[in-house]
Every structure is written in structure tokens, then in C-alpha cells.
Amino acid sequence: MVFMDLEWLFPIPISVSFASTILALAGGWLIYLYEPYWRVRKVPGPPSLPLVGHLHLLAKHGPDVFSVLAKQYGPIYRFHMGRQPLIIVADAELCKEVGIKKFKDIPNRSTPSPIKASPLHQKGLFFSRDSQWSTMRNTILSVYQPSHLSRLVPTMQSFIESATQNLDSQKEDIFFSNLSLKLATDVIGQAAFGVNFGLSQSHSVHNESKNVATDNKDLMNASGSNEVTDFINQHIYSTTQLKMDLSGSFSIILGLLVPILQEPFRQILKRIPGTMDWKIERTNEKLGGRLDEIVEKRTKDRTRSSKDFLSLILNARESKAVSENVFTPEYISAVTYEHLLAGSATTSFTLSSVVYLVAAHPEVEKKMLEEIDGYGSLDQIPTSQDLHDKFPYLDQVIKEAMRFYIVSPLVARETSNEVEIGGYLLPKGTWVWLALGVLAKDHKNFPEPEKFKPERFDPNCEEMKQRHPYAFIPFGIGPRACIGQKFSMQEIKLSLIHLYKKYLFRHSADMESPLELEYGIVLNFKHGVKFSVIKRTEMSC
Ligand code: HEM
């Protein structure tokens, strides 16, 4: 009967075997699309659309979508990133379970489609897995000793000073988010590679109407730019193309919707000049080539110091303190590059958030200035220990800004075994993502979450005492938490102390309100952050 209908549909007679092939393909296709959903179907979640899953909800609500859905579906629910279901964990106790108690069953991160196309990103610490990850992490941890961090204070300070010289000298408002990105890139460039990129000295931060990413994309096309500029341009282009929505390259979009087609299409598209896949491939190739050159040159350098991260790893490798099989040259390139990536946008976003929020809260600004001024004279540079002990209010301001604008609203993990979380049995290979952004806005732990109140982080206040210990985890949780936490806090505090000793900041009239956010590899201000700058000595005159 079925075949008679098909004969009516197709004027040319079709054979039984052809029809059954079509049916088998259609069945296989449906199984392929629905199999990931089927494995976690018992976890609650909104109805999803074929192919796009819940991406339309992400487009509608932006990063807030995870809070909206947590209100509707509870502390653990399903969100389909295209075909791929994510199990979103939006509760502090459950995050502790995933990140700490059941770590041995959930030790790795899932690899999202933008990363699948980039070997450079896959070989860093972030996406490496199991024993490769633990050996790399232990080695890197050994070079993150507090004594090494404290030795970095003068380096950080000198970049901060040169980046923030004469901020008040021009009439126009400054593009602070650009300044902070250049500063953070310079600092991490020096700390990771021992290379001075010189970004914060060479560019004016005034009159820049575009953000750094766009700025550099243009430069990428200009021939004859110098090596450093090229390297940074490639770095920024490579990073900003890692989109988590439907605005990435065609192969990345396919990776979200039909992952099986991502690699074949990427292989074709990367050979067609002008496509985004072609540009990404060329950029990553050039970037990888440059990184390999830096590593090779440093490997041969017998007089290398042990001040930067790359030299420290190379020294450890040569002294056999770490296995040469684990730290092959390509892993060394990847992990060093990862520092540049992980340490720039995150730190710069946090710096911009603090200054933006403080500028809108005069009572916070007053209290913070009293603490900074009380520390000592203008040219007294705090030590690592002083940064830790002597600025308790600044500490609260930074934490509250990081809660208010959380850099990494989601943290990706993947189960290695079948494991039970929140009453649901999750099969091996399930993507479990911790919703740090939802936790940070949960009114149970943070009453009036939309208000900026640094005092809620005062260790003596009732709100702080009653809060779940894992309600605020901007650097993640457990053995896979951020390795650069102390490094970035040192840099952020040093920068803020130096800035506020000299200047005050006021919102530019040329900025949207509220600020629009965009969700790339980390959260970012869509149109940047702009301030007018007032020199403090002038104010007190
Ligand atoms: C404000 C600044 C920063 C924030 C908010 C931040 C946040 C995070 C978060 C949320 C994670 C995931 C943690 C988890 O899965 O539990 C992470 C991982 C990581 N971060 Fe950061 N980060 C910052 C700065 C840095 C810096 C400066 C570096 C490098 C010097 C760095 C290097 C890394 C690395 C390598 C990982 C992967 C760790 C692993 O998988 O073992 N981060 N970061």
C-alpha cells in the first residue's frame, strides 16, 4: 500500500529497495537528531524546536534565559543548544555535588562546536582531559606559587602606570573597556610569554569609536603591519569568532545544529576564500605558527630567565620535573596561548564592570577612596600581602561587581560515567553545565539581587553568614576551578588602587543605559564602556 502511494508521488517507478533506503535514512536521521534528547528526557525542560532546540529562547532573552528557565523548571533542567541537550545546574548545593563531591565522575569539560574546529584551543588546560589534564594542571600549579605571583607585582605595576598616564589630558571621554583590554593583554603577554606587546603605550584610548575587536579585524586586512600587531589581531579575531549562538561561521552553526556535518563542511569551506571558515583557518594557522616560533626560540635560548610562564614550563621540562610526553611543543604553545586568552578578556571585563558600577554609586566610591587613600602616599606600591590584607572594602566592591556582571555565566562539564545528580540518572557523555550566573542572581542567597551592594560581602554581615558557601563562585568550583584566580585578583586590585589614587570616573553621555551585554566565549559589553575622567588633585583644589 505504502509503495503504491510512493508510485503516485514519483512518476518514475521506484524500486522497493530504493524506498526502503529512503525510509531507513529518514529513520536514521530522526534517531540521530533525537538520540541525545532521549537519553536525558526525564530531566524537565521547555518544549524544543527541531534542529534549533532552545536557541530561539537564547535569542529572545539573551544570557538571562537561564534564570528565566530556572524559575520555571527548577534547579536542574534541560536546555537544547541546537541538537545538544545541556543539563543546567542552577543551585549551589547541586553545583557542589557536580564540581566537588562527584568530581571523579565529571572530571572533564564538554567541547562545544566552536572549539571542535580549533586544535589550538583544544590542547590547552581548559579542554584537555583526564590524565593529560591532571599532569598539566599539577605542573602549571607548581609555577603559580605565591612567591612567583608576588614577584610579578612590579611588572604589573609598570604596565598599569604606562597604560593610565595622562588619562585626563584630552577633552573627549575615554573608551575604558579598550584601555583595560590592552592593559590586561600586555600584562598577561609579559607574564605568559615574556613578551612586551606594547599595546597600552602605543594607542590613544580617546576618540576610538569602535571596540578593540572590530578595530583589529580592520587591521588584519591591512598589509605591512608589524609582527606584534598581527599576532594580537589574530588572537583577538580567533577569540571573538568563538560564538555560542547562531552568529558564528557556517561550520560552527552546523556544529550546533547537526554536529555530524560540521567537520566535512569545515574541510570544504576552509578552502573557499572569503568564507568565515577560511578566515578562521588562516588566522589559526598563522597564530599557531607564531606561537610555535616563540616556543622554539625560547627552547633554544640557554639564557632564558624564569620570570614568565613559558620559561617556567620549559625549565621544568628540561629538568625532567614534568614528562616530555605530556608537554610536547604543541601542548606548550596551546597552554601558553590559553593564558593570553583566559587572562585578558576576563580581567578586563571585571575592571570595566567595577569602574562602571562605582561611578554610579557615590557612597561606594567615597568609602573605597577612603580605604585607598588611607593606605599610604601616591607612590607607595602595595605588596602582594598588602593587597590581600589591607583592602577589605575594595575586596567587597570587586566581589559584588563580579556577582553583578558575572564573566562566565556558564561553566561546562561532561560526565565520564553514569552518575546521579539532583535525583536524575545522567548517562555517560551527558553535558552538565553549572549556571554560575543564575546562582549569582538568586534572591535566596542575595536579597535584592539587582542592587549593587558591596557590603553584602562583609564577612560580619548576616547576609554573608547565611549564604550558601558555593552561591558565589565566579572562578568556578573544585579541582577544575580557575587556575588564574589569584593572578587576576592581584592585577585587578593593583589597577584599581592606582587608578583611583589619581582619577575619578563618570559615565559618558555617549553610552546606552542599561549597558547591553553580548555572550561570546565570556560575557562582554556589546558597545564597550566609556567614561569622562577627572584628575583627583584638581577636584580637591
Ligand atoms: C576575572 C578573571 C577571571 C575569571 C572570572 C575566570 C573564570 C574562570 C572560570 C569560571 C573557569 C572555569 C572553572 C570551572 O570549571 O570550575 C576558569 C578556568 C580557567 N581559567 Fe580563569 N578566570 C579569570 C582569569 C584567568 C586568568 C588571569 C588566567 C590565566 C592566567 C585564567 C586561566 C584559566 C584556566 C587555564 C582555566 C582552566 C582550568 C582547568 O580546567 O583546570 N583565568 N576561569
XYZ file of C-alpha atoms in Angstrom, residues 47-326:
280
model
C 9.460 22.084 24.552
C 12.240 22.288 21.986
C 12.083 23.060 18.247
C 13.532 20.606 15.727
C 17.202 21.381 14.948
C 17.490 24.701 16.818
C 16.385 23.272 20.173
C 16.093 26.254 22.518
C 18.398 28.650 20.677
C 15.405 30.854 19.865
C 14.927 31.357 23.622
C 18.576 32.436 23.911
C 17.974 34.941 21.109
C 14.836 36.230 22.878
C 16.116 36.576 26.472
C 19.912 36.809 25.990
C 22.072 35.468 28.832
C 19.079 35.915 31.221
C 17.417 32.895 29.605
C 18.958 30.551 32.184
C 17.434 32.477 35.137
C 14.076 32.655 33.365
C 14.051 28.871 32.821
C 15.318 28.110 36.354
C 12.258 29.932 37.727
C 10.009 27.780 35.574
C 11.713 24.392 35.700
C 13.663 24.379 38.976
C 17.312 23.891 39.952
C 18.127 21.256 37.296
C 16.669 21.386 33.815
C 17.301 20.665 30.142
C 18.367 23.309 27.604
C 18.969 22.292 23.992
C 21.858 24.105 22.317
C 20.715 23.074 18.848
C 20.707 19.262 18.860
C 22.818 19.013 22.003
C 20.971 18.934 25.342
C 22.725 20.624 28.242
C 21.761 19.727 31.789
C 21.751 23.101 33.504
C 22.511 23.027 37.218
C 21.241 26.207 38.885
C 21.577 25.503 42.595
C 24.586 25.974 44.936
C 24.328 22.571 46.636
C 23.986 20.750 43.300
C 26.988 22.689 41.911
C 28.978 21.427 44.894
C 27.855 17.910 44.048
C 28.938 18.218 40.401
C 32.144 20.193 40.996
C 33.431 18.534 44.163
C 31.580 15.516 45.562
C 31.168 13.685 42.253
C 34.227 15.120 40.533
C 35.632 11.704 39.673
C 32.549 11.008 37.526
C 32.516 14.502 35.996
C 36.192 15.462 35.597
C 36.243 16.977 32.083
C 34.643 19.739 30.096
C 32.388 19.177 27.117
C 33.806 20.510 23.856
C 31.396 22.960 22.197
C 31.273 23.240 18.412
C 33.398 26.431 18.084
C 36.286 24.640 19.846
C 35.975 21.442 17.777
C 37.293 23.394 14.803
C 40.347 24.678 16.641
C 43.157 22.301 17.718
C 44.957 25.276 19.258
C 42.182 25.736 21.785
C 41.683 22.015 22.394
C 45.225 21.404 23.619
C 45.137 23.962 26.424
C 44.332 23.064 30.024
C 40.685 24.077 29.646
C 39.720 21.349 27.176
C 42.332 18.699 27.893
C 41.012 15.590 29.586
C 41.716 13.011 32.304
C 45.390 12.216 32.949
C 46.639 14.684 30.305
C 44.755 17.417 32.185
C 45.840 16.401 35.705
C 49.545 16.180 34.763
C 49.393 19.534 33.015
C 47.469 21.153 35.849
C 49.884 19.894 38.537
C 52.865 21.250 36.620
C 51.231 24.592 36.000
C 50.138 24.845 39.640
C 53.729 24.444 40.706
C 54.620 27.586 38.756
C 51.752 29.516 40.380
C 53.405 29.679 43.789
C 52.541 32.813 45.831
C 56.232 33.773 45.740
C 56.114 33.852 41.916
C 52.937 35.931 41.956
C 54.400 38.444 44.375
C 57.437 38.831 42.104
C 55.039 39.867 39.327
C 53.802 42.955 41.230
C 56.437 45.374 39.823
C 55.814 44.116 36.248
C 52.065 44.535 36.603
C 52.500 47.947 38.201
C 54.736 49.261 35.416
C 52.176 48.288 32.747
C 49.376 49.824 34.792
C 51.303 53.076 35.168
C 52.114 53.413 31.490
C 48.583 52.480 30.413
C 46.944 55.029 32.683
C 49.231 58.015 32.191
C 47.525 61.346 31.487
C 44.059 59.831 31.148
C 42.594 63.252 31.836
C 44.675 65.086 29.245
C 42.069 65.182 26.473
C 38.624 66.649 26.333
C 36.903 63.539 24.983
C 35.619 60.647 27.044
C 37.804 57.536 27.110
C 36.918 54.071 25.889
C 37.750 52.375 29.165
C 36.900 48.838 28.014
C 39.555 49.181 25.274
C 42.101 50.524 27.681
C 41.505 47.692 30.147
C 41.686 45.030 27.391
C 45.005 46.398 26.156
C 46.314 46.604 29.694
C 45.240 43.051 30.585
C 46.672 41.694 27.307
C 50.000 43.441 27.932
C 50.204 42.143 31.492
C 49.408 38.552 30.589
C 51.623 38.756 27.461
C 54.559 39.649 29.665
C 53.664 37.130 32.380
C 52.901 34.257 29.996
C 55.353 34.778 27.109
C 57.849 37.250 28.494
C 56.892 39.468 25.535
C 56.019 43.142 25.777
C 53.179 43.647 23.302
C 53.282 47.378 23.995
C 49.560 47.830 23.358
C 48.807 50.059 26.286
C 51.517 52.599 25.451
C 51.167 52.803 21.708
C 47.484 53.576 21.257
C 45.445 56.501 22.332
C 42.286 55.465 24.131
C 40.500 58.666 23.213
C 38.312 59.096 20.180
C 38.104 55.373 19.483
C 34.619 54.839 18.317
C 34.921 51.108 17.672
C 35.680 48.361 20.118
C 39.019 46.585 20.004
C 37.757 43.504 18.191
C 36.411 45.493 15.244
C 39.440 47.715 15.293
C 41.729 44.766 14.919
C 39.662 42.984 12.304
C 40.242 46.011 10.090
C 43.938 45.988 10.847
C 44.064 42.322 9.920
C 43.381 43.250 6.356
C 45.990 45.956 6.226
C 49.256 44.751 4.820
C 52.589 45.676 6.294
C 51.503 45.908 9.933
C 54.175 44.922 12.385
C 54.504 41.427 13.865
C 53.123 42.175 17.307
C 50.067 43.917 15.946
C 49.498 40.987 13.594
C 49.795 38.499 16.409
C 47.346 40.367 18.621
C 44.939 40.875 15.737
C 44.960 37.172 15.024
C 44.493 36.392 18.699
C 41.505 38.716 19.004
C 39.927 37.546 15.742
C 40.374 33.897 16.699
C 38.807 34.533 20.106
C 35.902 36.680 19.010
C 34.840 34.094 16.426
C 34.146 31.549 19.173
C 30.421 32.258 19.210
C 27.950 30.339 21.312
C 24.896 31.318 19.293
C 23.997 31.332 15.612
C 26.314 34.174 14.628
C 29.483 32.121 14.150
C 30.902 30.625 10.946
C 28.737 28.274 8.879
C 30.570 25.187 10.143
C 30.205 26.325 13.787
C 26.471 26.805 13.244
C 26.272 23.340 11.683
C 28.140 22.020 14.716
C 25.311 23.305 16.900
C 22.510 22.037 14.698
C 23.858 18.875 13.006
C 27.287 18.112 14.524
C 27.937 15.185 12.182
C 28.138 17.639 9.268
C 30.440 20.159 10.959
C 33.810 18.639 10.090
C 33.052 17.685 6.436
C 31.676 21.173 5.763
C 34.568 22.855 7.551
C 37.018 20.915 5.409
C 35.301 22.227 2.261
C 34.634 25.792 3.433
C 38.116 26.404 4.767
C 39.348 26.033 1.171
C 36.943 28.634 -0.232
C 38.479 32.131 0.033
C 36.227 34.743 1.611
C 34.195 32.418 3.841
C 34.407 32.909 7.599
C 35.714 29.341 7.941
C 38.546 30.220 5.531
C 39.437 33.323 7.531
C 39.351 31.455 10.853
C 41.521 28.662 9.457
C 44.109 31.076 8.097
C 44.153 33.087 11.309
C 44.539 29.995 13.487
C 47.297 28.667 11.232
C 49.219 31.933 11.431
C 48.636 32.214 15.164
C 49.756 28.610 15.721
C 52.835 29.226 13.552
C 53.804 32.302 15.543
C 53.308 30.538 18.849
C 55.448 27.620 17.691
C 58.156 30.099 16.665
C 58.107 31.756 20.101
C 58.283 28.372 21.829
C 61.083 27.138 19.568
C 63.123 30.283 20.046
C 62.713 30.184 23.819
C 63.521 26.461 23.914
C 66.873 27.193 22.278
C 67.581 30.195 24.498
C 70.071 28.957 27.085
C 69.997 32.249 28.984
C 66.254 32.307 29.486
C 65.033 33.626 32.841
C 62.304 32.017 34.904
C 60.098 35.063 35.146
C 57.485 34.167 32.562
C 55.181 31.197 32.432
C 56.570 29.785 29.180
C 60.161 29.745 30.503
C 58.990 28.144 33.738
C 57.354 25.268 31.845
C 60.382 24.837 29.576
C 62.707 24.788 32.591
C 60.501 22.207 34.340
C 60.507 20.072 31.191
C 64.275 20.198 30.818
C 64.893 19.349 34.447
C 62.556 16.340 33.926
C 60.236 17.716 36.627
C 57.463 17.165 34.064
C 57.067 14.489 31.443
C 58.249 15.472 27.965
C 55.484 13.284 26.571
C 52.818 15.410 28.233
